[in-house]
PDB file of C-alpha atoms in Angstrom:
ATOM      1  CA  MET A   1      61.768  65.562  69.528  1.00 42.00           C
ATOM      2  CA  THR A   2      65.179  65.499  67.871  1.00 46.00           C
ATOM      3  CA  GLY A   3      64.270  68.385  65.581  1.00 47.00           C
ATOM      4  CA  SER A   4      63.602  70.750  68.509  1.00 47.00           C
ATOM      5  CA  ARG A   5      66.992  70.203  70.127  1.00 50.00           C
ATOM      6  CA  PRO A   6      68.998  72.638  67.925  1.00 49.00           C
ATOM      7  CA  GLN A   7      66.492  75.413  68.653  1.00 48.00           C
ATOM      8  CA  ARG A   8      66.922  74.969  72.409  1.00 53.00           C
ATOM      9  CA  THR A   9      70.681  74.983  71.901  1.00 71.00           C
ATOM     10  CA  ASN A  10      70.436  78.162  69.823  1.00 85.00           C
ATOM     11  CA  ARG A  11      68.321  79.809  72.497  1.00 86.00           C
ATOM     12  CA  ARG A  12      70.874  78.975  75.169  1.00 89.00           C
ATOM     13  CA  VAL A  13      73.797  80.171  73.058  1.00 91.00           C
ATOM     14  CA  VAL A  14      71.983  83.406  72.190  1.00 94.00           C
ATOM     15  CA  TYR A  15      71.010  83.982  75.820  1.00 94.00           C
ATOM     16  CA  GLU A  16      74.546  83.395  77.100  1.00 94.00           C
ATOM     17  CA  THR A  17      76.055  85.574  74.362  1.00 95.00           C
ATOM     18  CA  LEU A  18      73.686  88.472  74.999  1.00 96.00           C
ATOM     19  CA  ARG A  19      73.991  88.136  78.766  1.00 96.00           C
ATOM     20  CA  ARG A  20      77.788  88.270  78.549  1.00 95.00           C
ATOM     21  CA  LYS A  21      77.659  91.355  76.338  1.00 95.00           C
ATOM     22  CA  VAL A  22      75.225  93.078  78.707  1.00 96.00           C
ATOM     23  CA  LEU A  23      77.316  92.265  81.778  1.00 96.00           C
ATOM     24  CA  THR A  24      80.575  93.338  80.129  1.00 94.00           C
ATOM     25  CA  LEU A  25      78.927  96.596  78.996  1.00 94.00           C
ATOM     26  CA  GLN A  26      79.464  95.833  75.307  1.00 94.00           C
ATOM     27  CA  LEU A  27      75.704  96.351  75.238  1.00 95.00           C
ATOM     28  CA  PRO A  28      75.549  99.322  77.612  1.00 94.00           C
ATOM     29  CA  PRO A  29      72.676 100.333  79.910  1.00 95.00           C
ATOM     30  CA  GLY A  30      69.862 101.861  77.875  1.00 93.00           C
ATOM     31  CA  ALA A  31      70.988 100.397  74.529  1.00 95.00           C
ATOM     32  CA  ALA A  32      68.176  99.674  72.075  1.00 95.00           C
ATOM     33  CA  LEU A  33      67.916  96.044  70.945  1.00 95.00           C
ATOM     34  CA  SER A  34      66.466  94.911  67.629  1.00 93.00           C
ATOM     35  CA  GLU A  35      65.554  91.254  67.160  1.00 92.00           C
ATOM     36  CA  ASN A  36      66.319  91.539  63.445  1.00 94.00           C
ATOM     37  CA  GLU A  37      69.725  93.137  63.970  1.00 94.00           C
ATOM     38  CA  LEU A  38      70.689  90.713  66.720  1.00 94.00           C
ATOM     39  CA  ALA A  39      69.543  87.688  64.710  1.00 94.00           C
ATOM     40  CA  ALA A  40      71.623  88.817  61.738  1.00 94.00           C
ATOM     41  CA  ALA A  41      74.686  89.460  63.923  1.00 93.00           C
ATOM     42  CA  LEU A  42      74.388  86.031  65.572  1.00 92.00           C
ATOM     43  CA  GLY A  43      73.432  84.126  62.416  1.00 92.00           C
ATOM     44  CA  VAL A  44      70.202  82.746  63.863  1.00 93.00           C
ATOM     45  CA  SER A  45      66.484  83.254  63.368  1.00 93.00           C
ATOM     46  CA  ARG A  46      64.488  85.769  65.386  1.00 93.00           C
ATOM     47  CA  THR A  47      62.920  83.051  67.548  1.00 93.00           C
ATOM     48  CA  PRO A  48      65.969  82.203  69.737  1.00 94.00           C
ATOM     49  CA  VAL A  49      66.748  85.930  69.974  1.00 94.00           C
ATOM     50  CA  ARG A  50      63.229  86.646  71.210  1.00 93.00           C
ATOM     51  CA  GLU A  51      63.456  83.763  73.686  1.00 93.00           C
ATOM     52  CA  GLY A  52      66.872  84.922  74.883  1.00 94.00           C
ATOM     53  CA  LEU A  53      65.552  88.441  75.450  1.00 94.00           C
ATOM     54  CA  ILE A  54      62.650  87.019  77.460  1.00 93.00           C
ATOM     55  CA  LEU A  55      65.090  85.163  79.722  1.00 93.00           C
ATOM     56  CA  LEU A  56      67.153  88.323  80.164  1.00 95.00           C
ATOM     57  CA  ALA A  57      63.983  90.283  80.948  1.00 95.00           C
ATOM     58  CA  GLU A  58      63.183  87.759  83.688  1.00 93.00           C
ATOM     59  CA  GLU A  59      66.584  88.558  85.206  1.00 92.00           C
ATOM     60  CA  GLY A  60      65.915  92.269  84.971  1.00 93.00           C
ATOM     61  CA  LEU A  61      68.731  92.801  82.460  1.00 96.00           C
ATOM     62  CA  VAL A  62      66.424  93.704  79.562  1.00 96.00           C
ATOM     63  CA  GLN A  63      63.208  95.727  79.483  1.00 94.00           C
ATOM     64  CA  VAL A  64      60.546  95.191  76.849  1.00 88.00           C
ATOM     65  CA  PHE A  65      58.116  98.037  76.117  1.00 88.00           C
ATOM     66  CA  PRO A  66      55.168  97.105  73.875  1.00 84.00           C
ATOM     67  CA  GLN A  67      54.951  99.242  70.726  1.00 84.00           C
ATOM     68  CA  VAL A  68      58.347 100.772  71.564  1.00 88.00           C
ATOM     69  CA  GLY A  69      60.968  98.036  71.687  1.00 89.00           C
ATOM     70  CA  SER A  70      63.480  96.201  73.851  1.00 93.00           C
ATOM     71  CA  PHE A  71      66.295  97.890  75.726  1.00 96.00           C
ATOM     72  CA  VAL A  72      69.178  96.876  77.947  1.00 96.00           C
ATOM     73  CA  SER A  73      67.969  97.807  81.421  1.00 95.00           C
ATOM     74  CA  ARG A  74      69.710 100.592  83.225  1.00 95.00           C
ATOM     75  CA  VAL A  75      71.604  99.664  86.375  1.00 94.00           C
ATOM     76  CA  ASP A  76      69.138  99.492  89.259  1.00 93.00           C
ATOM     77  CA  PRO A  77      70.739 100.544  92.586  1.00 91.00           C
ATOM     78  CA  GLU A  78      68.121  98.560  94.507  1.00 92.00           C
ATOM     79  CA  ARG A  79      69.005  95.378  92.623  1.00 92.00           C
ATOM     80  CA  VAL A  80      72.683  96.145  93.219  1.00 92.00           C
ATOM     81  CA  ALA A  81      71.986  96.414  96.952  1.00 92.00           C
ATOM     82  CA  ASP A  82      69.930  93.190  96.985  1.00 94.00           C
ATOM     83  CA  ALA A  83      72.662  91.240  95.173  1.00 93.00           C
ATOM     84  CA  GLN A  84      75.281  92.728  97.456  1.00 92.00           C
ATOM     85  CA  PHE A  85      73.268  91.640 100.493  1.00 94.00           C
ATOM     86  CA  LEU A  86      73.098  88.072  99.169  1.00 95.00           C
ATOM     87  CA  ARG A  87      76.768  87.987  98.241  1.00 95.00           C
ATOM     88  CA  GLU A  88      77.876  89.367 101.590  1.00 95.00           C
ATOM     89  CA  ALA A  89      75.653  86.926 103.500  1.00 96.00           C
ATOM     90  CA  VAL A  90      77.046  83.933 101.589  1.00 97.00           C
ATOM     91  CA  GLU A  91      80.728  84.897 101.559  1.00 97.00           C
ATOM     92  CA  LEU A  92      80.937  86.064 105.191  1.00 97.00           C
ATOM     93  CA  ALA A  93      79.080  82.987 106.422  1.00 97.00           C
ATOM     94  CA  ALA A  94      81.400  80.763 104.382  1.00 97.00           C
ATOM     95  CA  LEU A  95      84.443  82.205 106.144  1.00 97.00           C
ATOM     96  CA  GLU A  96      83.052  80.874 109.417  1.00 97.00           C
ATOM     97  CA  ASP A  97      83.210  77.358 107.974  1.00 97.00           C
ATOM     98  CA  LEU A  98      86.865  77.405 106.961  1.00 97.00           C
ATOM     99  CA  PRO A  99      88.495  74.181 108.213  1.00 97.00           C
ATOM    100  CA  ALA A 100      91.533  74.238 110.486  1.00 95.00           C
ATOM    101  CA  GLN A 101      93.507  72.494 107.744  1.00 97.00           C
ATOM    102  CA  LEU A 102      93.032  74.287 104.450  1.00 98.00           C
ATOM    103  CA  ASP A 103      93.114  72.410 101.150  1.00 98.00           C
ATOM    104  CA  GLN A 104      96.634  73.249 100.006  1.00 98.00           C
ATOM    105  CA  SER A 105      95.855  72.691  96.337  1.00 98.00           C
ATOM    106  CA  VAL A 106      93.177  75.401  96.499  1.00 98.00           C
ATOM    107  CA  VAL A 107      95.525  77.640  98.513  1.00 98.00           C
ATOM    108  CA  ALA A 108      98.146  77.260  95.770  1.00 98.00           C
ATOM    109  CA  GLU A 109      95.551  78.143  93.102  1.00 98.00           C
ATOM    110  CA  LEU A 110      94.593  81.263  95.033  1.00 98.00           C
ATOM    111  CA  ARG A 111      98.248  82.322  95.362  1.00 98.00           C
ATOM    112  CA  ALA A 112      98.724  81.906  91.626  1.00 98.00           C
ATOM    113  CA  ASN A 113      95.518  83.849  91.025  1.00 98.00           C
ATOM    114  CA  LEU A 114      96.801  86.743  93.168  1.00 97.00           C
ATOM    115  CA  ASP A 115     100.092  86.749  91.262  1.00 96.00           C
ATOM    116  CA  ARG A 116      98.209  87.086  87.975  1.00 95.00           C
ATOM    117  CA  GLN A 117      96.143  89.935  89.409  1.00 93.00           C
ATOM    118  CA  ARG A 118      99.403  91.878  89.872  1.00 91.00           C
ATOM    119  CA  ALA A 119     100.501  91.410  86.240  1.00 91.00           C
ATOM    120  CA  PRO A 120     101.616  94.771  84.777  1.00 87.00           C
ATOM    121  CA  GLY A 121      99.057  96.339  82.445  1.00 85.00           C
ATOM    122  CA  ILE A 122      96.423  93.705  83.157  1.00 88.00           C
ATOM    123  CA  ASP A 123      93.232  94.137  81.119  1.00 88.00           C
ATOM    124  CA  LEU A 124      90.242  95.082  83.291  1.00 86.00           C
ATOM    125  CA  GLU A 125      88.099  92.259  81.924  1.00 90.00           C
ATOM    126  CA  GLU A 126      90.864  89.758  82.674  1.00 93.00           C
ATOM    127  CA  PHE A 127      91.106  91.185  86.176  1.00 92.00           C
ATOM    128  CA  PHE A 128      87.343  90.838  86.606  1.00 92.00           C
ATOM    129  CA  THR A 129      87.599  87.140  85.690  1.00 95.00           C
ATOM    130  CA  LEU A 130      90.412  86.632  88.204  1.00 96.00           C
ATOM    131  CA  ASP A 131      88.369  88.471  90.821  1.00 95.00           C
ATOM    132  CA  GLU A 132      85.463  86.078  90.283  1.00 96.00           C
ATOM    133  CA  GLU A 133      87.767  83.050  90.440  1.00 97.00           C
ATOM    134  CA  PHE A 134      89.337  84.325  93.663  1.00 98.00           C
ATOM    135  CA  HIS A 135      86.007  84.651  95.463  1.00 97.00           C
ATOM    136  CA  GLN A 136      84.828  81.311  94.138  1.00 97.00           C
ATOM    137  CA  GLY A 137      88.086  79.768  95.367  1.00 98.00           C
ATOM    138  CA  LEU A 138      87.454  81.053  98.888  1.00 98.00           C
ATOM    139  CA  LEU A 139      84.061  79.349  98.814  1.00 98.00           C
ATOM    140  CA  ARG A 140      85.767  76.133  97.716  1.00 98.00           C
ATOM    141  CA  LEU A 141      88.078  76.371 100.739  1.00 97.00           C
ATOM    142  CA  SER A 142      85.067  76.507 103.046  1.00 97.00           C
ATOM    143  CA  GLY A 143      83.223  73.674 101.287  1.00 97.00           C
ATOM    144  CA  HIS A 144      80.528  75.919  99.799  1.00 97.00           C
ATOM    145  CA  ALA A 145      81.578  76.032  96.151  1.00 96.00           C
ATOM    146  CA  ARG A 146      78.103  75.122  94.909  1.00 95.00           C
ATOM    147  CA  SER A 147      76.620  78.273  96.432  1.00 96.00           C
ATOM    148  CA  TRP A 148      78.537  80.371  93.898  1.00 95.00           C
ATOM    149  CA  SER A 149      76.074  79.589  91.098  1.00 93.00           C
ATOM    150  CA  THR A 150      73.250  81.036  93.221  1.00 92.00           C
ATOM    151  CA  VAL A 151      75.250  84.193  93.804  1.00 94.00           C
ATOM    152  CA  VAL A 152      76.136  84.524  90.104  1.00 92.00           C
ATOM    153  CA  SER A 153      72.516  84.198  88.954  1.00 90.00           C
ATOM    154  CA  ALA A 154      71.469  87.086  91.224  1.00 91.00           C
ATOM    155  CA  LYS A 155      74.194  89.628  90.581  1.00 93.00           C
ATOM    156  CA  GLY A 156      73.776  90.870  87.015  1.00 93.00           C
ATOM    157  CA  HIS A 157      73.156  94.474  88.057  1.00 93.00           C
ATOM    158  CA  LEU A 158      75.921  94.248  90.658  1.00 93.00           C
ATOM    159  CA  ASP A 159      78.424  92.981  88.080  1.00 94.00           C
ATOM    160  CA  ARG A 160      77.653  95.885  85.778  1.00 94.00           C
ATOM    161  CA  ALA A 161      78.117  98.313  88.660  1.00 91.00           C
ATOM    162  CA  ARG A 162      81.441  96.651  89.506  1.00 89.00           C
ATOM    163  CA  ARG A 163      82.663  96.949  85.922  1.00 90.00           C
ATOM    164  CA  LEU A 164      81.642 100.594  85.832  1.00 88.00           C
ATOM    165  CA  GLY A 165      83.627 101.004  89.047  1.00 84.00           C
ATOM    166  CA  LEU A 166      86.692  99.398  87.498  1.00 82.00           C
ATOM    167  CA  GLN A 167      86.391 101.778  84.566  1.00 82.00           C
ATOM    168  CA  LEU A 168      86.011 104.700  86.963  1.00 75.00           C
ATOM    169  CA  HIS A 169      89.300 103.929  88.692  1.00 70.00           C
ATOM    170  CA  GLU A 170      90.962 102.976  85.397  1.00 62.00           C
ATOM    171  CA  ALA A 171      94.636 101.968  85.804  1.00 56.00           C
ATOM    172  CA  GLU A 172      94.611 101.921  89.590  1.00 67.00           C
ATOM    173  CA  SER A 173      91.610  99.599  89.843  1.00 67.00           C
ATOM    174  CA  ALA A 174      93.468  96.311  89.585  1.00 75.00           C
ATOM    175  CA  GLY A 175      96.098  97.311  92.124  1.00 82.00           C
ATOM    176  CA  VAL A 176      93.571  98.536  94.696  1.00 85.00           C
ATOM    177  CA  PHE A 177      91.359  95.468  94.538  1.00 89.00           C
ATOM    178  CA  ALA A 178      94.287  93.058  94.254  1.00 92.00           C
ATOM    179  CA  GLY A 179      95.638  94.543  97.484  1.00 93.00           C
ATOM    180  CA  GLN A 180      92.299  93.942  99.203  1.00 94.00           C
ATOM    181  CA  HIS A 181      92.262  90.363  97.941  1.00 96.00           C
ATOM    182  CA  GLU A 182      95.754  89.838  99.357  1.00 97.00           C
ATOM    183  CA  GLU A 183      94.630  91.126 102.755  1.00 98.00           C
ATOM    184  CA  ILE A 184      91.669  88.744 102.774  1.00 98.00           C
ATOM    185  CA  PHE A 185      93.863  85.833 101.700  1.00 98.00           C
ATOM    186  CA  ALA A 186      96.453  86.605 104.396  1.00 98.00           C
ATOM    187  CA  ALA A 187      93.764  86.626 107.086  1.00 98.00           C
ATOM    188  CA  VAL A 188      92.351  83.327 105.782  1.00 98.00           C
ATOM    189  CA  THR A 189      95.713  81.556 105.693  1.00 98.00           C
ATOM    190  CA  ASP A 190      96.555  82.967 109.149  1.00 98.00           C
ATOM    191  CA  GLY A 191      93.350  81.438 110.478  1.00 97.00           C
ATOM    192  CA  ASP A 192      92.104  84.868 111.601  1.00 98.00           C
ATOM    193  CA  VAL A 193      88.430  84.605 110.684  1.00 97.00           C
ATOM    194  CA  PRO A 194      87.303  87.864 112.388  1.00 97.00           C
ATOM    195  CA  ARG A 195      89.924  89.816 110.387  1.00 98.00           C
ATOM    196  CA  ALA A 196      88.988  87.975 107.200  1.00 98.00           C
ATOM    197  CA  ARG A 197      85.325  88.881 107.738  1.00 97.00           C
ATOM    198  CA  ARG A 198      86.081  92.560 108.422  1.00 97.00           C
ATOM    199  CA  THR A 199      88.307  92.829 105.377  1.00 97.00           C
ATOM    200  CA  MET A 200      85.865  90.961 103.158  1.00 97.00           C
ATOM    201  CA  ARG A 201      82.928  93.124 104.261  1.00 96.00           C
ATOM    202  CA  ALA A 202      84.820  96.351 103.525  1.00 94.00           C
ATOM    203  CA  HIS A 203      85.970  94.959 100.167  1.00 93.00           C
ATOM    204  CA  LEU A 204      82.490  93.928  99.061  1.00 93.00           C
ATOM    205  CA  ARG A 205      80.875  97.189 100.171  1.00 91.00           C
ATOM    206  CA  ALA A 206      83.328  99.390  98.268  1.00 86.00           C
ATOM    207  CA  VAL A 207      81.044  99.028  95.241  1.00 85.00           C
ATOM    208  CA  PHE A 208      78.460 101.323  96.850  1.00 85.00           C
ATOM    209  CA  ASP A 209      80.843 104.290  96.883  1.00 81.00           C
ATOM    210  CA  ASP A 210      81.554 103.700  93.203  1.00 81.00           C
ATOM    211  CA  VAL A 211      77.845 103.494  92.371  1.00 85.00           C
ATOM    212  CA  GLU A 212      77.174 106.908  93.875  1.00 85.00           C
ATOM    213  CA  ARG A 213      80.125 108.517  92.106  1.00 85.00           C
ATOM    214  CA  ILE A 214      79.213 106.982  88.743  1.00 87.00           C
ATOM    215  CA  ARG A 215      75.545 107.858  89.194  1.00 88.00           C
ATOM    216  CA  ALA A 216      76.423 111.503  89.835  1.00 88.00           C
ATOM    217  CA  ARG A 217      78.631 111.602  86.748  1.00 88.00           C
ATOM    218  CA  SER A 218      76.508 109.475  84.373  1.00 88.00           C
ATOM    219  CA  PRO A 219      72.889 109.367  85.615  1.00 91.00           C
ATOM    220  CA  GLU A 220      71.694 108.064  82.234  1.00 90.00           C
ATOM    221  CA  LEU A 221      73.220 104.665  83.073  1.00 91.00           C
ATOM    222  CA  PHE A 222      70.946 104.168  86.081  1.00 92.00           C
ATOM    223  CA  ALA A 223      67.282 103.345  86.538  1.00 89.00           C
ATOM    224  CA  THR A 224      64.940 106.090  87.682  1.00 78.00           C
ATOM    225  CA  ASP A 225      61.806 105.910  89.810  1.00 64.00           C
ATOM    226  CA  ASN A 226      59.477 107.539  87.292  1.00 52.00           C
ATOM    227  CA  GLY A 227      59.114 104.488  85.032  1.00 50.00           C
ATOM    228  CA  ALA A 228      59.811 106.548  81.928  1.00 51.00           C
ATOM    229  CA  VAL A 229      59.774 104.650  78.632  1.00 47.00           C
ATOM    230  CA  PRO A 230      63.082 105.071  76.788  1.00 47.00           C
ATOM    231  CA  VAL A 231      63.195 106.595  73.329  1.00 46.00           C
ATOM    232  CA  ARG A 232      64.422 104.281  70.570  1.00 42.00           C
ATOM    233  CA  ARG A 233      67.444 105.695  68.839  1.00 42.00           C
ATOM    234  CA  ASN A 234      70.076 103.830  66.856  1.00 41.00           C
ATOM    235  CA  VAL A 235      70.257 100.092  67.534  1.00 42.00           C
ATOM    236  CA  VAL A 236      73.415  98.814  69.151  1.00 43.00           C
ATOM    237  CA  VAL A 237      75.110  95.890  67.425  1.00 44.00           C
ATOM    238  CA  TRP A 238      78.635  94.823  68.232  1.00 43.00           C
ATOM    239  CA  GLU A 239      81.387  94.243  65.721  1.00 39.00           C
TER     240      GLU A 239
END
């Protein structure tokens, strides 16, 4: 029993490492994945790599084609829409449950978060982290913090689409989305729930415009309806 514990730990570490690299686009949509190469890069055996890839396949983040190989899945617009539906349902409903007296410690954390979002030259990945913390903080204000884990587990394709959108807008991305966050926060602290809901809905749905623009420019990043099997080219391994 004790001897099997490290293997489970390895599997979890490998899964979390690969998932993070898929979501942050370090392993981009369509990238070929080799168990041998990944095992060598991570310093583990092939078994936890294989198990990690299976878990990622269950999430729809990896596709395994027998006799061909494993690949990072391309962004699926339908999965993006499904995750967006879930996220919007949870976050808009949570706004309805905001108490009359907001937790001032959480309010202070959100203000500090917004200040950091406005930092000059902020890295897009740092901004993405602050974005996640901001939305999670709003759920904490409404007493629904535990629902965030459900949202996170469902939005792998959505997160990749959001990161592609941040890259699309480049330098202006942080400022645009930070401004939207500030509008939502102002409505929340003013106790104006209808305005907070309207602003939140528009903010969350902005991703769809980005998806269409990115898809037109880089269709190879997105899933198609023909079920074509990808061609294995060079294997992607990070530095």
